């Protein structure tokens, strides 16, 4: 088990326990401004905005891209008349990584 520790706006210490053994910082504790739970379109979008606001953040999600990846066709997405869910999530992921996103592909077991 690894621990991810961060502070919310009220300066209250919060912890998320994850099944991850590759934590790299001192005593397995890393400090983030924001933890995003879920690596689907909303989570990746939140990561993009967090990067723009210079927040040190982490995405934790078991299924990168979420259920949208299974969609054969998505229509009326801004800039695209039709695109597969897999291709759209590849673009989200590329954008998030380009801005420095860190993603742990794991289930969150408790908060």
Short mmCIF file of C-alpha atoms in Angstrom, two decimals:
data_model
loop_
_atom_site.label_atom_id
_atom_site.label_comp_id
_atom_site.label_asym_id
_atom_site.label_seq_id
_atom_site.Cartn_x
_atom_site.Cartn_y
_atom_site.Cartn_z
CA UNK A 1 0.00 0.00 0.00
CA UNK A 2 1.17 3.50 -0.79
CA UNK A 3 -0.08 6.75 0.68
CA UNK A 4 -0.86 9.88 -1.25
CA UNK A 5 -1.26 12.86 1.06
CA UNK A 6 -2.65 16.27 0.17
CA UNK A 7 -4.30 19.28 1.79
CA UNK A 8 -7.71 20.59 0.84
CA UNK A 9 -8.62 24.30 0.82
CA UNK A 10 -9.44 24.22 4.53
CA UNK A 11 -5.93 22.94 5.26
CA UNK A 12 -7.33 19.62 6.40
CA UNK A 13 -5.02 16.69 5.80
CA UNK A 14 -6.55 14.04 3.56
CA UNK A 15 -5.15 10.67 2.56
CA UNK A 16 -5.92 8.29 -0.26
CA UNK A 17 -4.77 4.70 0.11
CA UNK A 18 -3.87 2.99 -3.14
CA UNK A 19 -2.53 -0.42 -4.09
CA UNK A 20 0.70 0.94 -5.54
CA UNK A 21 4.18 -0.19 -4.54
CA UNK A 22 6.20 2.19 -6.69
CA UNK A 23 5.92 5.38 -4.66
CA UNK A 24 9.22 7.20 -5.04
CA UNK A 25 9.35 10.00 -2.50
CA UNK A 26 10.37 9.89 1.14
CA UNK A 27 8.59 7.19 3.18
CA UNK A 28 6.12 6.53 0.37
CA UNK A 29 4.42 9.92 0.89
CA UNK A 30 3.87 12.38 -1.94
CA UNK A 31 2.22 15.77 -1.56
CA UNK A 32 -0.21 17.04 -4.23
CA UNK A 33 -2.46 20.07 -4.57
CA UNK A 34 -5.12 17.94 -6.26
CA UNK A 35 -5.95 14.26 -6.60
CA UNK A 36 -8.25 13.35 -9.49
CA UNK A 37 -10.05 10.05 -9.08
CA UNK A 38 -11.00 8.63 -12.46
CA UNK A 39 -9.11 8.64 -15.75
CA UNK A 40 -12.06 9.03 -18.11
CA UNK A 41 -12.94 12.16 -20.09
CA UNK A 42 -13.80 14.20 -16.97
CA UNK A 43 -10.64 13.16 -15.11
CA UNK A 44 -8.36 13.85 -18.07
CA UNK A 45 -10.13 17.17 -18.70
CA UNK A 46 -9.68 18.11 -15.04
CA UNK A 47 -5.99 17.28 -15.36
CA UNK A 48 -5.63 19.58 -18.36
CA UNK A 49 -7.17 22.47 -16.42
CA UNK A 50 -5.13 21.67 -13.30
CA UNK A 51 -1.96 21.83 -15.40
CA UNK A 52 -2.98 25.21 -16.80
CA UNK A 53 -3.38 26.49 -13.23
CA UNK A 54 0.03 25.05 -12.27
CA UNK A 55 -1.43 22.66 -9.68
CA UNK A 56 0.68 19.67 -8.75
CA UNK A 57 -1.80 16.88 -9.35
CA UNK A 58 -2.20 13.17 -9.82
CA UNK A 59 -4.80 11.11 -11.67
CA UNK A 60 -5.73 7.73 -10.22
CA UNK A 61 -7.94 5.54 -12.38
CA UNK A 62 -8.22 1.90 -13.25
CA UNK A 63 -9.55 2.33 -16.77
CA UNK A 64 -7.72 5.05 -18.70
CA UNK A 65 -10.18 6.69 -21.06
CA UNK A 66 -13.16 5.22 -19.23
CA UNK A 67 -16.11 3.64 -20.98
CA UNK A 68 -15.90 6.15 -23.84
CA UNK A 69 -13.05 4.06 -25.29
CA UNK A 70 -15.60 1.40 -26.24
CA UNK A 71 -17.77 3.80 -28.27
CA UNK A 72 -17.52 3.05 -31.98
CA UNK A 73 -18.52 6.56 -32.98
CA UNK A 74 -18.95 9.90 -31.23
CA UNK A 75 -20.63 12.62 -33.22
CA UNK A 76 -20.77 16.39 -32.82
CA UNK A 77 -17.62 16.66 -30.72
CA UNK A 78 -16.20 20.17 -31.15
CA UNK A 79 -13.74 20.10 -34.03
CA UNK A 80 -14.84 16.65 -35.20
CA UNK A 81 -17.97 15.59 -37.03
CA UNK A 82 -17.35 11.96 -36.09
CA UNK A 83 -14.57 10.24 -34.13
CA UNK A 84 -14.15 6.87 -32.40
CA UNK A 85 -14.14 6.86 -28.61
CA UNK A 86 -10.71 5.26 -28.61
CA UNK A 87 -9.23 7.95 -30.87
CA UNK A 88 -10.83 10.76 -28.85
CA UNK A 89 -9.44 9.40 -25.58
CA UNK A 90 -6.01 8.99 -27.18
CA UNK A 91 -6.14 12.72 -27.95
CA UNK A 92 -7.26 13.57 -24.39
CA UNK A 93 -4.45 11.41 -22.99
CA UNK A 94 -1.84 12.95 -25.30
CA UNK A 95 -2.96 16.44 -24.27
CA UNK A 96 -2.86 15.58 -20.57
CA UNK A 97 0.61 13.97 -20.84
CA UNK A 98 1.87 16.90 -22.91
CA UNK A 99 1.00 19.19 -19.99
CA UNK A 100 2.76 16.92 -17.47
CA UNK A 101 -0.02 14.67 -16.15
CA UNK A 102 0.95 11.83 -13.83
CA UNK A 103 -1.38 8.85 -13.94
CA UNK A 104 -1.46 5.83 -11.67
CA UNK A 105 -3.51 3.04 -13.21
CA UNK A 106 -5.02 1.57 -10.07
CA UNK A 107 -8.26 1.31 -8.12
CA UNK A 108 -8.75 3.64 -5.16
CA UNK A 109 -9.53 1.39 -2.20
CA UNK A 110 -10.44 4.06 0.36
CA UNK A 111 -10.46 7.79 0.98
#
